[in-house]
Amino acid sequence: MAKKKSPLILVVEDNPNHMRLTCDLLKAKGFRCLQANSCESVFETLAGNRPDLILMDISLKGINGLTIVARLKSDPSTREIPVVIVSAHAMQQDRENAKEAQCDGFIAKPINTRTLAGQIMQVLNNKKGS
Ligand code: MN
């Protein structure tokens, strides 16, 4: 049997340094990465790729990440892709907004390099079981 491909993660992040750090970390943990730094690039990427999970920054240039999530969750073709919010605004209200937007997880910035991979795997495994 063919070896299962490592999970493909779409990282949505507008800060180039955060993007590099996050992708380096994910690759080091055996994930594959796609990158998008704007709303447009998210939908361009999704037109030709099917990530297993999306890591979504909240503060993007000119748009709130949750607005993108709302579009993803209202479209049957992308609704099933789990979304994990990554935010420096780790206030209770932000967590609640993320939950309301049907996000599957919430990670506070700065990203904890020791726990990120485990948090992603947990969401992927939950999704498989549901
Ligand atoms: Mn940002």
mmCIF file of C-alpha atoms and ligand atoms in Angstrom:
data_model
loop_
_atom_site.group_PDB
_atom_site.id
_atom_site.type_symbol
_atom_site.label_atom_id
_atom_site.label_comp_id
_atom_site.label_asym_id
_atom_site.label_seq_id
_atom_site.Cartn_x
_atom_site.Cartn_y
_atom_site.Cartn_z
ATOM 1 C CA MET A 1 0.000 0.000 0.000
ATOM 2 C CA ALA A 2 1.222 3.513 -0.807
ATOM 3 C CA LYS A 3 2.505 5.520 2.099
ATOM 4 C CA LYS A 4 -0.056 8.088 3.149
ATOM 5 C CA LYS A 5 0.946 11.613 2.149
ATOM 6 C CA SER A 6 1.730 13.992 4.963
ATOM 7 C CA PRO A 7 -1.064 16.472 5.753
ATOM 8 C CA LEU A 8 -1.247 19.545 3.518
ATOM 9 C CA ILE A 9 -1.679 22.783 5.470
ATOM 10 C CA LEU A 10 -2.714 26.101 3.914
ATOM 11 C CA VAL A 11 -1.093 28.859 5.960
ATOM 12 C CA VAL A 12 -2.870 32.212 5.655
ATOM 13 C CA GLU A 13 -0.605 34.925 7.044
ATOM 14 C CA ASP A 14 0.288 38.417 5.838
ATOM 15 C CA ASN A 15 3.484 38.844 7.838
ATOM 16 C CA PRO A 16 6.369 37.346 5.821
ATOM 17 C CA ASN A 17 8.411 36.542 8.935
ATOM 18 C CA HIS A 18 5.529 34.750 10.632
ATOM 19 C CA MET A 19 4.817 32.934 7.384
ATOM 20 C CA ARG A 20 8.402 31.713 7.082
ATOM 21 C CA LEU A 21 8.591 30.650 10.732
ATOM 22 C CA THR A 22 5.286 28.812 10.595
ATOM 23 C CA CYS A 23 6.069 26.981 7.362
ATOM 24 C CA ASP A 24 9.605 26.066 8.474
ATOM 25 C CA LEU A 25 8.168 24.644 11.659
ATOM 26 C CA LEU A 26 5.408 22.708 9.894
ATOM 27 C CA LYS A 27 7.829 21.275 7.333
ATOM 28 C CA ALA A 28 10.223 20.251 10.097
ATOM 29 C CA LYS A 29 7.308 18.326 11.638
ATOM 30 C CA GLY A 30 6.559 16.560 8.365
ATOM 31 C CA PHE A 31 3.639 18.624 7.090
ATOM 32 C CA ARG A 32 3.379 20.030 3.591
ATOM 33 C CA CYS A 33 2.632 23.754 3.227
ATOM 34 C CA LEU A 34 0.711 26.049 0.937
ATOM 35 C CA GLN A 35 0.929 29.805 1.495
ATOM 36 C CA ALA A 36 -1.554 32.634 1.057
ATOM 37 C CA ASN A 37 -1.122 36.211 2.246
ATOM 38 C CA SER A 38 -4.470 37.705 1.194
ATOM 39 C CA CYS A 39 -8.110 36.844 0.696
ATOM 40 C CA GLU A 40 -7.591 36.648 -3.072
ATOM 41 C CA SER A 41 -4.654 34.286 -2.754
ATOM 42 C CA VAL A 42 -6.656 32.004 -0.441
ATOM 43 C CA PHE A 43 -9.315 31.463 -3.077
ATOM 44 C CA GLU A 44 -6.781 31.218 -5.897
ATOM 45 C CA THR A 45 -4.950 28.527 -3.938
ATOM 46 C CA LEU A 46 -8.151 26.646 -3.155
ATOM 47 C CA ALA A 47 -9.123 26.645 -6.824
ATOM 48 C CA GLY A 48 -6.304 24.210 -7.521
ATOM 49 C CA ASN A 49 -5.560 22.563 -4.175
ATOM 50 C CA ARG A 50 -7.376 20.755 -1.420
ATOM 51 C CA PRO A 51 -5.570 21.343 1.903
ATOM 52 C CA ASP A 52 -6.319 19.070 4.854
ATOM 53 C CA LEU A 53 -6.443 22.077 7.170
ATOM 54 C CA ILE A 54 -6.229 25.874 7.032
ATOM 55 C CA LEU A 55 -4.266 27.925 9.576
ATOM 56 C CA MET A 56 -5.900 31.361 9.455
ATOM 57 C CA ASP A 57 -4.408 34.584 10.755
ATOM 58 C CA ILE A 58 -7.092 37.000 12.031
ATOM 59 C CA SER A 59 -5.378 40.301 11.245
ATOM 60 C CA LEU A 60 -4.815 40.400 7.505
ATOM 61 C CA LYS A 61 -4.296 43.512 5.411
ATOM 62 C CA GLY A 62 -7.711 45.035 4.810
ATOM 63 C CA ILE A 63 -9.696 42.013 5.978
ATOM 64 C CA ASN A 64 -10.455 40.020 9.084
ATOM 65 C CA GLY A 65 -9.594 36.339 8.732
ATOM 66 C CA LEU A 66 -13.015 35.441 10.108
ATOM 67 C CA THR A 67 -14.607 37.080 7.063
ATOM 68 C CA ILE A 68 -12.693 34.616 4.878
ATOM 69 C CA VAL A 69 -13.754 31.768 7.164
ATOM 70 C CA ALA A 70 -17.391 32.790 6.748
ATOM 71 C CA ARG A 71 -17.012 32.486 2.969
ATOM 72 C CA LEU A 72 -15.284 29.112 3.284
ATOM 73 C CA LYS A 73 -17.950 27.749 5.634
ATOM 74 C CA SER A 74 -20.839 28.929 3.457
ATOM 75 C CA ASP A 75 -19.476 27.142 0.381
ATOM 76 C CA PRO A 76 -20.217 23.397 0.223
ATOM 77 C CA SER A 77 -16.956 22.787 -1.650
ATOM 78 C CA THR A 78 -14.795 24.200 1.171
ATOM 79 C CA ARG A 79 -17.047 23.830 4.235
ATOM 80 C CA GLU A 80 -15.463 20.563 5.349
ATOM 81 C CA ILE A 81 -11.884 21.864 5.489
ATOM 82 C CA PRO A 82 -11.007 22.394 9.162
ATOM 83 C CA VAL A 83 -9.914 25.933 10.027
ATOM 84 C CA VAL A 84 -7.678 26.798 12.968
ATOM 85 C CA ILE A 85 -7.492 30.490 13.845
ATOM 86 C CA VAL A 86 -4.104 31.944 14.725
ATOM 87 C CA SER A 87 -4.363 35.239 16.554
ATOM 88 C CA ALA A 88 -2.452 37.613 18.750
ATOM 89 C CA HIS A 89 -5.824 38.837 19.957
ATOM 90 C CA ALA A 90 -6.315 35.904 22.257
ATOM 91 C CA MET A 91 -9.156 37.498 24.150
ATOM 92 C CA GLN A 92 -12.163 35.482 25.216
ATOM 93 C CA GLN A 93 -14.309 37.394 22.695
ATOM 94 C CA ASP A 94 -12.018 36.368 19.835
ATOM 95 C CA ARG A 95 -12.237 32.736 20.834
ATOM 96 C CA GLU A 96 -16.016 33.009 20.917
ATOM 97 C CA ASN A 97 -16.102 34.742 17.533
ATOM 98 C CA ALA A 98 -13.948 31.959 16.106
ATOM 99 C CA LYS A 99 -16.259 29.318 17.507
ATOM 100 C CA GLU A 100 -19.297 31.137 16.145
ATOM 101 C CA ALA A 101 -17.635 31.224 12.729
ATOM 102 C CA GLN A 102 -17.457 27.390 12.958
ATOM 103 C CA CYS A 103 -13.694 27.331 13.284
ATOM 104 C CA ASP A 104 -12.200 24.074 14.494
ATOM 105 C CA GLY A 105 -9.508 25.467 16.734
ATOM 106 C CA PHE A 106 -7.794 28.544 18.095
ATOM 107 C CA ILE A 107 -4.069 29.108 18.567
ATOM 108 C CA ALA A 108 -2.694 32.182 20.317
ATOM 109 C CA LYS A 109 0.323 34.045 18.939
ATOM 110 C CA PRO A 110 3.203 33.827 19.434
ATOM 111 C CA ILE A 111 2.963 30.262 18.173
ATOM 112 C CA ASN A 112 4.283 27.691 20.613
ATOM 113 C CA THR A 113 6.803 25.765 18.546
ATOM 114 C CA ARG A 114 6.568 22.722 20.814
ATOM 115 C CA THR A 115 2.792 22.303 20.652
ATOM 116 C CA LEU A 116 1.762 23.515 17.172
ATOM 117 C CA ALA A 117 2.123 20.165 15.393
ATOM 118 C CA GLY A 118 0.214 18.351 18.130
ATOM 119 C CA GLN A 119 -2.611 20.891 18.047
ATOM 120 C CA ILE A 120 -2.953 20.489 14.295
ATOM 121 C CA MET A 121 -2.902 16.682 14.497
ATOM 122 C CA GLN A 122 -5.608 16.781 17.152
ATOM 123 C CA VAL A 123 -7.913 18.775 14.878
ATOM 124 C CA LEU A 124 -7.166 16.490 11.910
ATOM 125 C CA ASN A 125 -7.903 13.394 13.976
ATOM 126 C CA ASN A 126 -11.122 14.860 15.407
ATOM 127 C CA LYS A 127 -12.304 15.671 11.897
ATOM 128 C CA LYS A 128 -11.657 12.142 10.691
ATOM 129 C CA GLY A 129 -13.627 10.682 13.556
ATOM 130 C CA SER A 130 -16.656 12.968 13.154
HETATM 131 MN MN MN B 1 -1.434 39.395 10.344
#
